[in-house]
PDB file of C-alpha atoms in Angstrom:
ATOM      1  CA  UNK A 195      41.496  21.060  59.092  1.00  0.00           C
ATOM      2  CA  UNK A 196      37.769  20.694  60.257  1.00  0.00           C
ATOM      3  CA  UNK A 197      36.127  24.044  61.830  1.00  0.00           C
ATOM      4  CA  UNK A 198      35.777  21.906  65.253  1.00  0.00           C
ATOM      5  CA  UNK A 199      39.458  22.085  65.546  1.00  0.00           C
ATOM      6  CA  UNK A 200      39.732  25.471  64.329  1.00  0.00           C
ATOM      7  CA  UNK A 201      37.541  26.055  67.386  1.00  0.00           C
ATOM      8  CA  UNK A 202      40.050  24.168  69.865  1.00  0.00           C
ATOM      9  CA  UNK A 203      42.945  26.060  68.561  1.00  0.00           C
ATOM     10  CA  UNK A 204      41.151  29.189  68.812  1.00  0.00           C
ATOM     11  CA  UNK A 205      41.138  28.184  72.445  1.00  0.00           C
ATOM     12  CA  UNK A 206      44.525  27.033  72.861  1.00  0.00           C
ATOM     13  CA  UNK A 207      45.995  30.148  71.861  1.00  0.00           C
ATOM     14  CA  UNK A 208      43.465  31.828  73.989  1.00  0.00           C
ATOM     15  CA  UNK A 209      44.528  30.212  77.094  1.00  0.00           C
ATOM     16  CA  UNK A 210      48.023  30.968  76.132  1.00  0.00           C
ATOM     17  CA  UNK A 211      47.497  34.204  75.859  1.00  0.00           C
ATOM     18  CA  UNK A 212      45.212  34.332  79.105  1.00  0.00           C
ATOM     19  CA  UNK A 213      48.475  32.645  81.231  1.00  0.00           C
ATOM     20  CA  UNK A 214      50.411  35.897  80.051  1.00  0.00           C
ATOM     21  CA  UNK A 215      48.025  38.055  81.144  1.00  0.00           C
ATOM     22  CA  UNK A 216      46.834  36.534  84.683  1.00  0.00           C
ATOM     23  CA  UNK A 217      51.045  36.673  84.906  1.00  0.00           C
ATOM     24  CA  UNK A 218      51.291  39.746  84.355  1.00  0.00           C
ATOM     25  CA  UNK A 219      48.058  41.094  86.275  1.00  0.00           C
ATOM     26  CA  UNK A 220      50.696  38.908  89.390  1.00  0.00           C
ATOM     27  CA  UNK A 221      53.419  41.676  88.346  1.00  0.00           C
ATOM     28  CA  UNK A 222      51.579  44.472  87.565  1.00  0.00           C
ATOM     29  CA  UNK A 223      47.749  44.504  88.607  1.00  0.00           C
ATOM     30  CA  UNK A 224      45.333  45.599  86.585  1.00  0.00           C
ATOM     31  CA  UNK A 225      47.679  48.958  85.451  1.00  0.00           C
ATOM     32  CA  UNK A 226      46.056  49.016  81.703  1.00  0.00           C
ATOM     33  CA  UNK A 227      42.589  50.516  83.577  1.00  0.00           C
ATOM     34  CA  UNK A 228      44.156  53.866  83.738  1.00  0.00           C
ATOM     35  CA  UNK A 229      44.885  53.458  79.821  1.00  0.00           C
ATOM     36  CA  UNK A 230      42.661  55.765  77.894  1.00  0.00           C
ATOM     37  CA  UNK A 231      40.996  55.095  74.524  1.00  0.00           C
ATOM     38  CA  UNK A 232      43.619  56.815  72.197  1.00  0.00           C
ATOM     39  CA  UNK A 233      46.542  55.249  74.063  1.00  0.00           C
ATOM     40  CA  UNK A 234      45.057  51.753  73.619  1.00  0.00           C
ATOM     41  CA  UNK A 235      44.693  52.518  70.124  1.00  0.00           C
ATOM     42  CA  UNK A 236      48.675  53.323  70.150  1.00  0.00           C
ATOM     43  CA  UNK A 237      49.454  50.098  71.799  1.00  0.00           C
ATOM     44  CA  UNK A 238      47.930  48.517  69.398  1.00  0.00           C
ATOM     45  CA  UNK A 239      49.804  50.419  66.711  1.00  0.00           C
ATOM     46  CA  UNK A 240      53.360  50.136  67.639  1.00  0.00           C
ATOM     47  CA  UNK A 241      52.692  46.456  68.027  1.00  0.00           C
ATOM     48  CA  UNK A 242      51.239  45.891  65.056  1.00  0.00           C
ATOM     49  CA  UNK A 243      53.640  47.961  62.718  1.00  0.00           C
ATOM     50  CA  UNK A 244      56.297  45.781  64.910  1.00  0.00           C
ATOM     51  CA  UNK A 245      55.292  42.886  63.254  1.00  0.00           C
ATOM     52  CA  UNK A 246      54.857  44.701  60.160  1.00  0.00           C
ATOM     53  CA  UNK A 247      58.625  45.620  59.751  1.00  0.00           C
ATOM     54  CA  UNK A 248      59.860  42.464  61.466  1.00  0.00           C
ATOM     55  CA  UNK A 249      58.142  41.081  57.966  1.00  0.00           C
ATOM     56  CA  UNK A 250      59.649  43.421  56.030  1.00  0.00           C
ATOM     57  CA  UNK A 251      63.030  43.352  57.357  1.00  0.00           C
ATOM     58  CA  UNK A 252      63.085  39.524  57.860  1.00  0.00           C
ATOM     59  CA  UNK A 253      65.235  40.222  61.304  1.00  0.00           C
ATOM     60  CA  UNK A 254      64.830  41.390  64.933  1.00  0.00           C
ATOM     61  CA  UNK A 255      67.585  43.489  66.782  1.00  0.00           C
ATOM     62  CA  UNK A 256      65.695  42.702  70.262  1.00  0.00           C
ATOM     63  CA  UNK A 257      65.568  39.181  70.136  1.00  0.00           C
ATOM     64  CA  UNK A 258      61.659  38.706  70.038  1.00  0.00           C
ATOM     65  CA  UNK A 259      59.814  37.498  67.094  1.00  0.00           C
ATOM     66  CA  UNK A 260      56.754  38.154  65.729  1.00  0.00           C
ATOM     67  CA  UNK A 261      54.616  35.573  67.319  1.00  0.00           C
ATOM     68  CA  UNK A 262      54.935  37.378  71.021  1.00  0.00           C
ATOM     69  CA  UNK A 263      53.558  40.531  69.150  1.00  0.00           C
ATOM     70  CA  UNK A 264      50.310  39.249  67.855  1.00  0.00           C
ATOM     71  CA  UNK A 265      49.783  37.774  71.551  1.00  0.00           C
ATOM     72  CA  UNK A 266      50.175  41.070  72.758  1.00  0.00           C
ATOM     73  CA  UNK A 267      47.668  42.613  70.146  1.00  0.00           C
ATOM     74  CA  UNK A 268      45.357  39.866  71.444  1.00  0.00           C
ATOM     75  CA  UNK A 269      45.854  40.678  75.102  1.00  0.00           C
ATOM     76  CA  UNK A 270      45.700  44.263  73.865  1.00  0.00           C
ATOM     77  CA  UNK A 271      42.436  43.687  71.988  1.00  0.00           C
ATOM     78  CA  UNK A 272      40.529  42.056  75.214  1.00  0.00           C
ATOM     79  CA  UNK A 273      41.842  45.006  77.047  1.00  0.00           C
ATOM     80  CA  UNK A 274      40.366  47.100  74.574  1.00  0.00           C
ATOM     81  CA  UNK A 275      36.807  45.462  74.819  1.00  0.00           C
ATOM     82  CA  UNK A 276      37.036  45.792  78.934  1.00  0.00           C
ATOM     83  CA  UNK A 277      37.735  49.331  78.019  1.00  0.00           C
ATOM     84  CA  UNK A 278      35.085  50.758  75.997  1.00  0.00           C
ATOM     85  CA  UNK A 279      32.842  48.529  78.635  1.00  0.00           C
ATOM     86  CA  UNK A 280      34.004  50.068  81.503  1.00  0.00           C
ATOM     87  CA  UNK A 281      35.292  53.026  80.870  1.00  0.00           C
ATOM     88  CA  UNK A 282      39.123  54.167  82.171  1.00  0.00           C
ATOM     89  CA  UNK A 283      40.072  55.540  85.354  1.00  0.00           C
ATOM     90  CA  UNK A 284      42.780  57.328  86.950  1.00  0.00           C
ATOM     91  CA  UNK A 285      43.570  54.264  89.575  1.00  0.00           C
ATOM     92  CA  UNK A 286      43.032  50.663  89.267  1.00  0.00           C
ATOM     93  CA  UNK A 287      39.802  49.862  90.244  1.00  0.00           C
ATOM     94  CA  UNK A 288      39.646  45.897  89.817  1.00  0.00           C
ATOM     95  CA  UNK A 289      40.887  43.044  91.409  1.00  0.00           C
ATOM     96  CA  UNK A 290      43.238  40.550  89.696  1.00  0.00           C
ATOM     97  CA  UNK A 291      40.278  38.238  89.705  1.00  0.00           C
ATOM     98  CA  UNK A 292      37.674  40.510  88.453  1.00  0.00           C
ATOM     99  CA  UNK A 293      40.144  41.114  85.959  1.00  0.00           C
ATOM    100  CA  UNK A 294      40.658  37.522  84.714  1.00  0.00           C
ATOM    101  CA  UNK A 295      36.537  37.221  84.586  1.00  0.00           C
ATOM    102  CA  UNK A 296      36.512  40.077  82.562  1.00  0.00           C
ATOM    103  CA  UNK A 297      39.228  38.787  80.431  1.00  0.00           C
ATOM    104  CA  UNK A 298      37.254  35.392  79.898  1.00  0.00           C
ATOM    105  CA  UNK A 299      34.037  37.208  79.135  1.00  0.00           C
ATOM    106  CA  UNK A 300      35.134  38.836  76.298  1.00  0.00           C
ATOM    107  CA  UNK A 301      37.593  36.255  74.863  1.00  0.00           C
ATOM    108  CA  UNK A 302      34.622  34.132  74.626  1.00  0.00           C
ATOM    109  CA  UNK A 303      32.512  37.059  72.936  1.00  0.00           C
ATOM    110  CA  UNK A 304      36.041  36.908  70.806  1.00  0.00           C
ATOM    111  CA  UNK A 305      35.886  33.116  70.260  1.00  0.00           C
ATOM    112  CA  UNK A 306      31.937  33.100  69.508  1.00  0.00           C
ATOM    113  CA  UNK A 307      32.196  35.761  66.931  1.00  0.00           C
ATOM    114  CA  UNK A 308      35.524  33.796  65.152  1.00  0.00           C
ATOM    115  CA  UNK A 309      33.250  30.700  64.852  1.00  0.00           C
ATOM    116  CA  UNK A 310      30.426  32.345  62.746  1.00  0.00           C
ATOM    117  CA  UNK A 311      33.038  34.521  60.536  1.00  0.00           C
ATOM    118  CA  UNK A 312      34.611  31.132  60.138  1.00  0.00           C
ATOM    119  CA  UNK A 313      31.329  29.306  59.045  1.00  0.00           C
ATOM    120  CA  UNK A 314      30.472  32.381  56.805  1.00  0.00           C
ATOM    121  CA  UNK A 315      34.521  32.767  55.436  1.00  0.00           C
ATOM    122  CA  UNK A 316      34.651  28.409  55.333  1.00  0.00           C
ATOM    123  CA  UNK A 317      38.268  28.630  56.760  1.00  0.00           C
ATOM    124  CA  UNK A 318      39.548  30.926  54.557  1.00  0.00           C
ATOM    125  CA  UNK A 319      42.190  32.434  56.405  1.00  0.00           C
ATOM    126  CA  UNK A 320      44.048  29.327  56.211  1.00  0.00           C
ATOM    127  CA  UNK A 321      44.870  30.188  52.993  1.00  0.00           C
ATOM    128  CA  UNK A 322      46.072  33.325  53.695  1.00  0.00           C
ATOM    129  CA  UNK A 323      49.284  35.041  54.491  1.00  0.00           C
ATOM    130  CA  UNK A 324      50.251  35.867  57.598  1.00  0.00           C
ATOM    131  CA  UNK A 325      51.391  39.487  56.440  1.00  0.00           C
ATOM    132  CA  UNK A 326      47.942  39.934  55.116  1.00  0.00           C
ATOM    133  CA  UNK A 327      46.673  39.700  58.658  1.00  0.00           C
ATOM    134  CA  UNK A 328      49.473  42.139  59.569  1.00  0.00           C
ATOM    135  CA  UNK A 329      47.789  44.780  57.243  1.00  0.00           C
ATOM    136  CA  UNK A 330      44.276  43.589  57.965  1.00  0.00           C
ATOM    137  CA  UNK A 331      44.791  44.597  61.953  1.00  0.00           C
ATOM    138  CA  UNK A 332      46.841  47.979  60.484  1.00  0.00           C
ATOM    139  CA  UNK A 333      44.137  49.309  58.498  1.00  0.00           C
ATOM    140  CA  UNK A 334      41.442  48.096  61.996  1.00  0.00           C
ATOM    141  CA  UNK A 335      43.585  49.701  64.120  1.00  0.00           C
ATOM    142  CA  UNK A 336      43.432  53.340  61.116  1.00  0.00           C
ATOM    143  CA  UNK A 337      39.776  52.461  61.193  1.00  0.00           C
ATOM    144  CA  UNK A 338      39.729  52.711  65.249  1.00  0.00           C
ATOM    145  CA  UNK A 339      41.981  55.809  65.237  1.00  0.00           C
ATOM    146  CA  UNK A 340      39.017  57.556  62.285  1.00  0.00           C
ATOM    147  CA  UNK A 341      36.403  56.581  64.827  1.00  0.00           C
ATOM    148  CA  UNK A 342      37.931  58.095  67.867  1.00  0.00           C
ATOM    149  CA  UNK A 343      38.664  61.782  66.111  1.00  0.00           C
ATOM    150  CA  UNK A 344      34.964  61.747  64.975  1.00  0.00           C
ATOM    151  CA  UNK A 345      33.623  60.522  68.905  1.00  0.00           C
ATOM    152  CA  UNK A 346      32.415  57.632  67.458  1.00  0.00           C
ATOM    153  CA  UNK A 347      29.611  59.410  64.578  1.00  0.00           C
ATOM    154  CA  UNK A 348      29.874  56.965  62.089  1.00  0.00           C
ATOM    155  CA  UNK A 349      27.613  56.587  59.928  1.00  0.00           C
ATOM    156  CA  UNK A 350      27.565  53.289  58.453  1.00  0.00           C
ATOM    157  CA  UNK A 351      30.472  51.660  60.242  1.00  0.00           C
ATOM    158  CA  UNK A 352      30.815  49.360  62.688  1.00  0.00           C
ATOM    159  CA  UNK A 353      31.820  50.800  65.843  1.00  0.00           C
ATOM    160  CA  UNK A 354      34.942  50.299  67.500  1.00  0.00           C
ATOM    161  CA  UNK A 355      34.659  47.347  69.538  1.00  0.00           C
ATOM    162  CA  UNK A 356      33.615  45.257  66.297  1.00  0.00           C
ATOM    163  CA  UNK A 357      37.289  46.240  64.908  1.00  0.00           C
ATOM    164  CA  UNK A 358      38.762  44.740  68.085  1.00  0.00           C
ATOM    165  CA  UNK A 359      37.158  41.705  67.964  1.00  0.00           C
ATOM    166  CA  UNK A 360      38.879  41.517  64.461  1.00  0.00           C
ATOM    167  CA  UNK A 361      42.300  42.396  65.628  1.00  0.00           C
ATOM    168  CA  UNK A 362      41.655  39.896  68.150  1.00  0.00           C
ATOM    169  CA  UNK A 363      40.832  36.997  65.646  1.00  0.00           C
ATOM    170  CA  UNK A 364      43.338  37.907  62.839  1.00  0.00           C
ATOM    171  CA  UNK A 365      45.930  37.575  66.034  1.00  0.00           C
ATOM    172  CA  UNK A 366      44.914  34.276  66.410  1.00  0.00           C
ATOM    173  CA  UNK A 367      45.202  33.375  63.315  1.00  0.00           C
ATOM    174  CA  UNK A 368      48.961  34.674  62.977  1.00  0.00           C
ATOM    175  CA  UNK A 369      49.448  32.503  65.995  1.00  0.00           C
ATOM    176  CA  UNK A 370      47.865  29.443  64.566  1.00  0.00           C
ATOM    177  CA  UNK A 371      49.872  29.331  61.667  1.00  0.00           C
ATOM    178  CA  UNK A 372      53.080  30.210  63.165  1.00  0.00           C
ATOM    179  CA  UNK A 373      52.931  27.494  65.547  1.00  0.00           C
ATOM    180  CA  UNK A 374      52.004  25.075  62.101  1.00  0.00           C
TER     181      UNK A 374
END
């Protein structure tokens, strides 16, 4: 697989993703602007363990797989990024369309980021597991959670929006390779 079409599945799965959340902006507006930091962090977490014992326990009681999960931590992730850029509020304070141009700004940020990583890594994560990426977006999503009960005082870490952007590209990857 050449890094070219790493790029165009990368986007694929992007637009997927984006189609689930312009639908659901139509359903629900932009509702996640009232979420704070620490409950976006949760989100994240319940969806991510999800996955985590839907590996483990090789079956799911509500009928949804794991592939609909890492979508959601994707969605989730871009979220995330709109957060910490604009802050919450108490009421929704964007239009569906300002939301969707938000979205697309930082999935490309995502995408842009997942094509240098993949230059440096030289498609590495092909070869591996797709519970690795599971535990890879756990211990981002511990790393996030550390970072918000300190305010953000890190010393040598990156901060928390360079964990999302992770979550966000190990998601894709899960997708990839459970649609190969």
């Amino acid at each position: 697989m050449t890094k070219q079409n790493t790029e165009q599945q990368f986007r694929d799965v992007i637009r997927e993703c984006r189609t689930l959340f312009e639908n659901k902006l139509h359903d629900y507006s932009a509702s996640w602007r009232i979420l704070r930091p620490s409950s976006l962090t949760d989100q994240l977490f319940i969806k991510a363990k999800r996955i985590r014992s839907l590996e483990i326990k090789k079956e799911s009681l509500v009928g949804e797989g794991i592939r609909p999960e890492f979508i959601g931590l994707i969605n989730y992730g871009i979220i995330g990024l709109i957060q910490l850029d604009k802050g919450y509020v108490d009421e929704v304070d964007v239009s569906n369309a300002e939301a969707l141009e938000l979205y697309d700004k930082f999935s490309q940020v995502a995408l842009e980021l997942m094509i240098k990583k993949n230059h440096d890594y030289d498609e590495a994560w092909r070869s591996m597991r797709v519970s690795s990426y599971t535990d890879f977006i756990l211990t981002k999503i511990q790393r996030i959670k550390e970072i918000e009960d300190i305010n953000g005082a890190t010393l040598v870490s990156e901060g928390i929006d360079a964990n999302y952007m992770d979550i966000i590209n190990y998601a894709v990857f899960g997708v990839i390779k459970l649609s190969e």
